[in-house]
Every structure is written in structure tokens, then in C-alpha cells.
Short mmCIF file of C-alpha atoms in Angstrom, two decimals:
data_model
loop_
_atom_site.label_atom_id
_atom_site.label_comp_id
_atom_site.label_asym_id
_atom_site.label_seq_id
_atom_site.Cartn_x
_atom_site.Cartn_y
_atom_site.Cartn_z
CA ALA A 1 -31.11 11.94 2.11
CA SER A 2 -29.62 8.87 3.36
CA MET A 3 -26.85 6.95 1.62
CA ALA A 4 -29.36 4.38 0.49
CA GLU A 5 -31.78 7.14 -0.97
CA PHE A 6 -28.99 8.65 -2.74
CA ALA A 7 -27.62 5.43 -4.34
CA ALA A 8 -30.97 4.24 -5.69
CA GLY A 9 -31.42 4.58 -9.36
CA ASN A 10 -32.49 2.67 -12.75
CA GLU A 11 -29.12 2.21 -14.19
CA ASN A 12 -27.35 -1.13 -14.94
CA VAL A 13 -24.96 -2.38 -11.99
CA TRP A 14 -21.78 -0.63 -13.93
CA GLU A 15 -23.50 2.52 -14.66
CA LYS A 16 -24.67 3.00 -11.21
CA SER A 17 -21.03 2.13 -9.76
CA VAL A 18 -19.61 4.79 -11.86
CA ARG A 19 -22.03 7.22 -11.16
CA MET A 20 -21.76 6.84 -7.39
CA MET A 21 -17.81 6.81 -7.70
CA LYS A 22 -17.75 10.13 -9.51
CA TYR A 23 -20.15 11.54 -6.80
CA VAL A 24 -17.77 10.57 -3.97
CA GLU A 25 -14.65 11.97 -5.91
CA GLN A 26 -16.63 15.15 -6.64
CA ASN A 27 -18.23 15.99 -3.18
CA PHE A 28 -15.79 14.61 -0.58
CA ALA A 29 -12.36 16.20 -0.06
CA TYR A 30 -9.11 14.43 0.67
CA ASP A 31 -8.31 14.70 4.35
CA TYR A 32 -4.74 15.96 4.22
CA ASP A 33 -4.50 16.61 8.01
CA PHE A 34 -4.47 12.76 8.39
CA LEU A 35 -1.06 12.82 6.98
CA GLU A 36 0.27 15.12 9.67
CA ASN A 37 -2.44 13.63 12.63
CA PRO A 38 -3.11 9.97 11.79
CA ARG A 39 -6.37 8.66 13.60
CA ASP A 40 -8.45 5.78 13.48
CA PRO A 41 -10.08 4.90 10.08
CA ARG A 42 -13.60 6.46 9.66
CA ASN A 43 -16.44 4.17 8.71
CA ALA A 44 -19.03 4.93 5.87
CA ILE A 45 -21.23 6.89 8.01
CA GLU A 46 -18.40 8.91 9.64
CA VAL A 47 -16.96 9.78 6.06
CA TRP A 48 -20.59 10.82 4.91
CA ASN A 49 -21.04 13.21 7.74
CA SER A 50 -17.74 14.78 7.80
CA LYS A 51 -17.29 15.18 3.99
CA LYS A 52 -13.36 14.41 4.34
CA ALA A 53 -11.66 11.21 4.01
CA VAL A 54 -8.36 9.33 2.87
CA SER A 55 -8.27 6.62 0.28
CA GLY A 56 -9.11 3.80 2.34
CA GLU A 57 -12.24 5.69 3.79
CA PHE A 58 -13.16 6.66 0.26
CA SER A 59 -13.40 3.17 -0.59
CA ASN A 60 -15.49 2.23 2.72
CA LEU A 61 -18.00 4.94 1.63
CA LEU A 62 -18.14 3.61 -1.99
CA VAL A 63 -18.51 -0.03 -0.88
CA ALA A 64 -21.32 1.13 1.44
CA LEU A 65 -23.06 3.00 -1.13
CA LEU A 66 -22.89 -0.24 -3.56
CA ARG A 67 -23.99 -2.60 -0.74
CA SER A 68 -27.16 -0.45 0.04
CA GLN A 69 -28.39 -1.41 -3.57
CA GLY A 70 -27.57 -4.98 -3.07
CA ILE A 71 -24.39 -4.73 -5.40
CA PRO A 72 -21.67 -6.97 -4.10
CA ALA A 73 -18.51 -4.84 -3.27
CA ARG A 74 -15.24 -5.22 -1.30
CA THR A 75 -12.30 -2.98 -0.28
CA VAL A 76 -8.69 -3.42 -1.16
CA PHE A 77 -5.68 -3.05 1.16
CA SER A 78 -2.44 -1.81 -1.00
CA TYR A 79 0.55 0.28 -1.26
CA VAL A 80 0.80 2.69 -3.99
CA PHE A 81 4.14 3.94 -5.26
CA PRO A 82 3.81 7.57 -6.58
CA GLU A 83 7.57 8.03 -7.31
CA ILE A 84 9.96 5.84 -9.10
CA GLU A 85 13.64 6.28 -9.12
CA SER A 86 15.68 3.97 -11.32
CA ASP A 87 14.21 0.50 -11.55
CA GLU A 88 12.71 0.20 -8.05
CA PHE A 89 9.95 1.69 -6.13
CA GLU A 90 11.41 3.80 -3.41
CA GLN A 91 8.52 5.60 -1.71
CA LYS A 92 5.44 3.67 -0.64
CA ILE A 93 2.17 4.75 0.71
CA GLY A 94 -0.88 2.88 2.17
CA HIS A 95 -3.72 2.81 -0.09
CA GLY A 96 -7.25 1.50 -0.63
CA TRP A 97 -9.91 1.31 -3.34
CA ALA A 98 -13.10 -0.41 -3.89
CA GLU A 99 -13.97 -3.48 -6.04
CA VAL A 100 -17.39 -4.29 -7.61
CA TYR A 101 -18.57 -7.57 -8.81
CA VAL A 102 -20.19 -7.15 -12.50
CA ASP A 103 -20.62 -10.17 -14.97
CA GLY A 104 -18.72 -12.48 -12.97
CA LYS A 105 -15.63 -10.11 -12.61
CA TRP A 106 -14.45 -8.07 -9.75
CA ILE A 107 -13.68 -4.30 -11.23
CA PRO A 108 -11.88 -1.75 -9.65
CA LEU A 109 -13.05 1.70 -8.71
CA ASP A 110 -10.23 3.92 -7.29
CA VAL A 111 -11.79 7.31 -6.06
CA THR A 112 -8.49 8.73 -4.93
CA PHE A 113 -6.60 8.50 -8.34
CA PHE A 114 -9.74 8.63 -10.53
CA GLN A 115 -9.44 5.23 -11.92
CA ALA A 116 -12.31 2.61 -12.97
CA GLY A 117 -12.34 -0.51 -15.08
CA TYR A 118 -8.42 -0.63 -14.57
CA ILE A 119 -5.72 0.00 -11.75
CA ASP A 120 -2.26 1.36 -13.08
CA ALA A 121 0.93 -0.77 -12.40
CA THR A 122 1.83 1.75 -9.39
CA HIS A 123 -0.88 -0.09 -7.18
CA ILE A 124 0.31 -2.90 -5.56
CA LYS A 125 -2.70 -5.00 -4.08
CA PHE A 126 -2.19 -7.15 -0.90
CA SER A 127 -5.69 -8.33 0.31
CA ASN A 128 -9.16 -7.80 -0.05
CA LEU A 129 -11.32 -6.77 3.03
CA LEU A 130 -14.88 -6.30 3.90
CA GLU A 131 -14.01 -2.75 4.89
CA ASN A 132 -10.80 -0.85 4.87
CA ASN A 133 -9.69 -1.00 8.44
CA VAL A 134 -6.42 -2.86 8.82
CA SER A 135 -4.60 -3.22 12.19
CA GLU A 136 -1.47 -5.26 13.27
CA SER A 137 -1.55 -7.17 16.49
CA LEU A 138 0.69 -9.68 18.12
CA THR A 139 -0.06 -12.22 20.88
CA ALA A 140 2.44 -14.11 23.06
CA LEU A 141 2.24 -16.53 25.98
CA GLY A 142 5.15 -17.02 28.36
CA ASN A 143 8.07 -14.95 29.44
CA GLY A 144 10.85 -13.33 27.23
CA LYS A 145 11.76 -10.59 25.09
CA PHE A 146 10.12 -10.44 21.73
CA ASP A 147 11.40 -7.92 18.90
CA TRP A 148 8.85 -7.34 16.48
CA LYS A 149 10.06 -5.86 13.08
CA ARG A 150 8.59 -5.30 9.96
CA ASN A 151 10.70 -5.93 6.77
CA ASP A 152 11.15 -3.30 4.21
CA LEU A 153 8.92 -3.48 1.16
CA LYS A 154 10.78 -3.66 -2.01
CA VAL A 155 9.27 -4.02 -5.29
CA LYS A 156 11.51 -4.17 -8.48
CA ILE A 157 10.08 -3.12 -11.84
CA LEU A 158 10.28 -5.80 -14.67
CA GLY A 159 8.65 -4.03 -17.35
CA TYR A 160 6.02 -1.34 -18.07
CA LYS A 161 4.55 0.55 -20.91
CA THR A 162 2.76 4.04 -21.04
CA TYR A 163 -0.64 4.57 -22.37
CA SER A 164 -2.89 7.73 -23.37
CA PRO A 165 -6.08 7.59 -25.34
CA GLN A 166 -6.09 8.95 -28.59
CA LEU A 167 -7.29 12.48 -28.37
CA GLU A 168 -8.21 14.90 -31.04
CA LEU A 169 -9.68 18.53 -30.72
CA LYS A 170 -11.57 20.32 -33.54
CA VAL A 171 -12.95 23.69 -33.55
CA ARG A 172 -13.47 26.42 -36.19
CA ASN A 173 -10.40 28.84 -36.56
CA GLU A 174 -12.25 31.93 -36.94
CA ILE A 175 -15.39 33.39 -35.38
CA SER A 176 -16.87 36.66 -34.88
CA GLY A 177 -17.10 38.63 -31.65
CA ASN A 178 -20.07 37.69 -29.54
CA GLU A 179 -20.53 34.55 -31.76
CA ALA A 180 -20.47 30.84 -30.04
CA THR A 181 -19.26 28.00 -31.78
CA LEU A 182 -18.80 24.14 -30.91
CA ALA A 183 -15.73 22.40 -29.82
CA GLU A 184 -15.45 18.71 -30.37
CA ALA A 185 -13.18 16.22 -28.74
CA SER A 186 -12.77 12.90 -30.36
CA LEU A 187 -11.41 9.93 -28.15
CA ASN A 188 -10.42 6.48 -28.95
CA GLY A 189 -9.07 3.95 -26.30
CA PHE A 190 -10.11 1.11 -23.79
CA CYS A 191 -12.87 1.52 -21.42
CA MET A 192 -12.07 3.82 -18.62
CA LEU A 193 -13.07 6.93 -16.90
CA GLN A 194 -11.92 10.14 -18.34
CA ASN A 195 -11.44 13.38 -16.88
CA LEU A 196 -11.37 16.35 -19.64
CA GLN A 197 -10.97 19.87 -19.28
CA LEU A 198 -11.20 22.80 -21.95
CA ASN A 199 -9.39 25.85 -21.06
CA SER A 200 -9.23 29.19 -22.60
CA CYS A 201 -6.35 31.80 -22.86
CA VAL A 202 -6.72 34.94 -20.38
CA SER A 203 -7.13 38.41 -21.65
CA ASN A 204 -4.92 41.18 -20.48
CA LYS A 205 -7.27 41.63 -17.62
CA ASN A 206 -6.43 38.05 -16.48
CA LYS A 207 -9.71 36.80 -17.25
CA ASN A 208 -10.95 33.91 -19.60
CA PHE A 209 -11.30 35.42 -23.02
CA PHE A 210 -13.91 32.61 -24.26
CA GLN A 211 -16.75 31.95 -22.31
CA ILE A 212 -16.83 27.86 -22.06
CA GLU A 213 -19.85 26.18 -20.97
CA GLU A 214 -19.19 23.25 -18.38
CA PRO A 215 -15.29 23.23 -18.99
CA ALA A 216 -14.60 20.06 -16.93
CA ARG A 217 -16.16 16.97 -18.02
CA LYS A 218 -15.97 13.54 -16.16
CA PHE A 219 -17.45 10.52 -17.89
CA TRP A 220 -17.21 6.98 -18.66
CA PHE A 221 -16.52 5.73 -22.29
CA CYS A 222 -15.76 2.47 -23.98
CA GLY A 223 -13.96 2.47 -27.56
CA SER A 224 -14.68 5.78 -28.85
CA GLN A 225 -16.58 8.82 -27.93
CA ASN A 226 -17.19 12.78 -29.19
CA ILE A 227 -17.48 15.28 -26.44
CA TYR A 228 -18.59 18.81 -27.26
CA TRP A 229 -18.33 22.28 -25.55
CA ILE A 230 -19.89 25.64 -26.36
CA VAL A 231 -17.41 28.18 -26.87
CA LYS A 232 -18.49 31.85 -26.76
CA ALA A 233 -16.24 34.74 -27.82
CA PRO A 234 -16.48 38.19 -26.41
CA GLU A 235 -17.80 41.31 -28.04
CA ILE A 236 -15.27 43.10 -30.34
CA SER A 237 -15.52 46.63 -31.11
CA ASN A 238 -12.65 47.38 -33.22
CA ASN A 239 -10.95 46.05 -36.49
CA VAL A 240 -8.18 44.15 -34.55
CA ILE A 241 -8.35 40.29 -35.02
CA TYR A 242 -7.46 38.46 -31.65
CA THR A 243 -5.95 35.08 -31.51
CA CYS A 244 -6.78 32.97 -28.62
CA SER A 245 -6.10 29.41 -27.85
CA VAL A 246 -8.47 26.85 -26.29
CA ASP A 247 -6.42 24.05 -24.48
CA LEU A 248 -7.74 20.43 -24.09
CA GLN A 249 -6.39 18.62 -21.24
CA GLU A 250 -6.71 15.08 -19.60
CA ILE A 251 -6.18 13.72 -16.51
CA SER A 252 -2.92 11.72 -17.40
CA GLY A 253 -1.18 15.09 -18.54
CA PHE A 254 -1.76 14.83 -22.19
CA SER A 255 -2.90 18.18 -23.88
CA THR A 256 -3.61 19.62 -27.30
CA GLU A 257 -4.48 23.06 -28.05
CA GLN A 258 -6.06 25.13 -31.05
CA ASN A 259 -5.84 28.83 -32.03
CA ILE A 260 -9.14 30.61 -32.90
CA ASN A 261 -9.04 34.17 -34.77
CA VAL A 262 -11.66 36.30 -33.19
CA LYS A 263 -12.79 39.39 -35.56
CA LYS A 264 -15.09 42.27 -35.31
CA ASN A 265 -18.75 41.55 -34.78
CA THR A 266 -20.74 40.66 -37.85
CA GLN A 267 -23.77 38.73 -38.28
CA ALA A 268 -23.58 35.64 -35.93
CA GLU A 269 -24.08 32.20 -37.48
CA ASN A 270 -26.33 29.83 -35.49
CA ILE A 271 -25.21 26.66 -34.06
CA LEU A 272 -26.80 23.94 -35.83
CA ILE A 273 -27.21 20.56 -33.92
CA SER A 274 -28.64 17.66 -36.13
CA GLY A 275 -30.16 14.41 -35.13
CA PRO A 276 -33.13 12.06 -35.06
CA ASP A 277 -36.42 13.36 -33.48
CA GLN A 278 -36.82 9.90 -31.77
CA VAL A 279 -34.73 7.33 -30.34
CA LYS A 280 -35.13 4.23 -28.26
CA ILE A 281 -33.61 3.59 -24.85
CA ASP A 282 -29.92 2.86 -24.91
CA GLU A 283 -29.58 3.76 -28.48
CA GLU A 284 -26.65 6.11 -29.63
CA PHE A 285 -27.29 9.03 -31.99
#
């Protein structure tokens, strides 16, 4: 399918933008060979065909997908500072992300760092571009010697604060072997893309003790949201009670875990999900 055919959909501008960003992040690999062997930047078609890119090329592809649906979009040229020493940024890396025009505002979408709706303070923006293909040139007339030197970029931190969404994990503390239960994550925070993963402890055979349906979740949320996983225990043939933890991790590094005791198989309880039998479009339930 072409990029335009893939990008088509009935969502609103923001929902469509987030869907396309998630697709690029999940289906295109970061081109680490570029760090050792720099090359000319790839355009959107070249990235689509190669399935590999660096940050500016990710933004080229995402902007092309957005524009194919008539959505105003542009790329950003910047530096990003992944490591901070003392109160000054020491290490800098050229970086790029996309911006989409929604409700009169330019909203950032950074595929590489999986940030949308906001960009953290390690990103220093320099310019907006039609596409991320930055070059430098110098033209001189006459005779003489020219010494062209770029000054070192230094950025001083004036202040900062850290933030993580409030995250809570709820799951039953005891189940029977071969029984399934629901694990619930409750989130509260500002509008952002979230990247959560629910992990199981491992058995003595170095395999996941619990079977977890779709352990990794990437989604957009605003304000508060509940996310659910189905967690199934293995069959237990003896009277020993096994204790295993499930660990919930989010992209910023925050994690929380809870222990579950698993006992010998008894009559398993059914999972019950309640809700209305009819809902309206865009209605939450």
C-alpha cells in the first residue's frame, strides 16, 4: 500500500497524527549504522522503502504521511542533550522531530523519544523546516584566505523539574493454577503518549511464569485512564503455593510491582466484565 493509502482514516486530526506516529515508531528501526558511516539524509519515500531511519528522517516520513491527508505539518531542527553533567549540557546530538497543526497550535511529535503533545527540556529547538535536510554553505567573492569555524554550543540549565504520571497497579493477590485474572493500571497526568509494559516473574526454567496477553501497550491519554491485562497462571499439580510478581513499567523508568500467590488448581472463577450493551460514538464507558 502507498503512504497515502495507509494514512487515510476517519479519525480527527490529532487521533490520526498519533496513530501514524505509533506506526512509524513500531515499524521502522533506528539506523545505528549512520552513527559510524554518515550519509545524505533520506527523504520520506527512501525511508518508507528502507524501513530504517535516524531522527530527522523519522520526521520526514511522519510529515509526509500527515501532508498526504491534507494535515499541515513541518519538521524541526534541533539539538538534544541525553547526558547532563553539573549544571551544563556537555554532550549534544543533532536531532529532529515533527510538528502538526491542530486547533491553531503546532503540536510536537517526536518518534525517536516517543513524546507527543510535549517535548522535554533536553530538546533545544533551532528552526522549523519544510523537511529535515540541513546543510551549511559559504560563498565568497575575491581573493584571500577564509577561516570558517563554528563556535561551540553551550547551554546552561537555569532550572528544571521532573514529572511522572501517577501510576497504580491493582491485581488479585491470590489465584488458582490455570486461572486467569485481570490486572488494572490506573493513570493520572497531563496529555501524553504512554508506553507501558506488564512483565511476569520467570520460572526456574527461565520462562515467564504468568501468561500475559499483549504485555506492551502504547496509547494516548489525557487526564486519567484505566488499562487492563489478562494474566493467566500455569497449572499447579501439587499443594505448594507459588509467589510470583507482576511488574508494571513505563517509559520514564517508573515501575511498580505486586505479588500474586498461586495455589493448586481448584474450580476457576470466571472473569466478569460489566458495561452497557449500547454506546454512542465517542462515548466512554
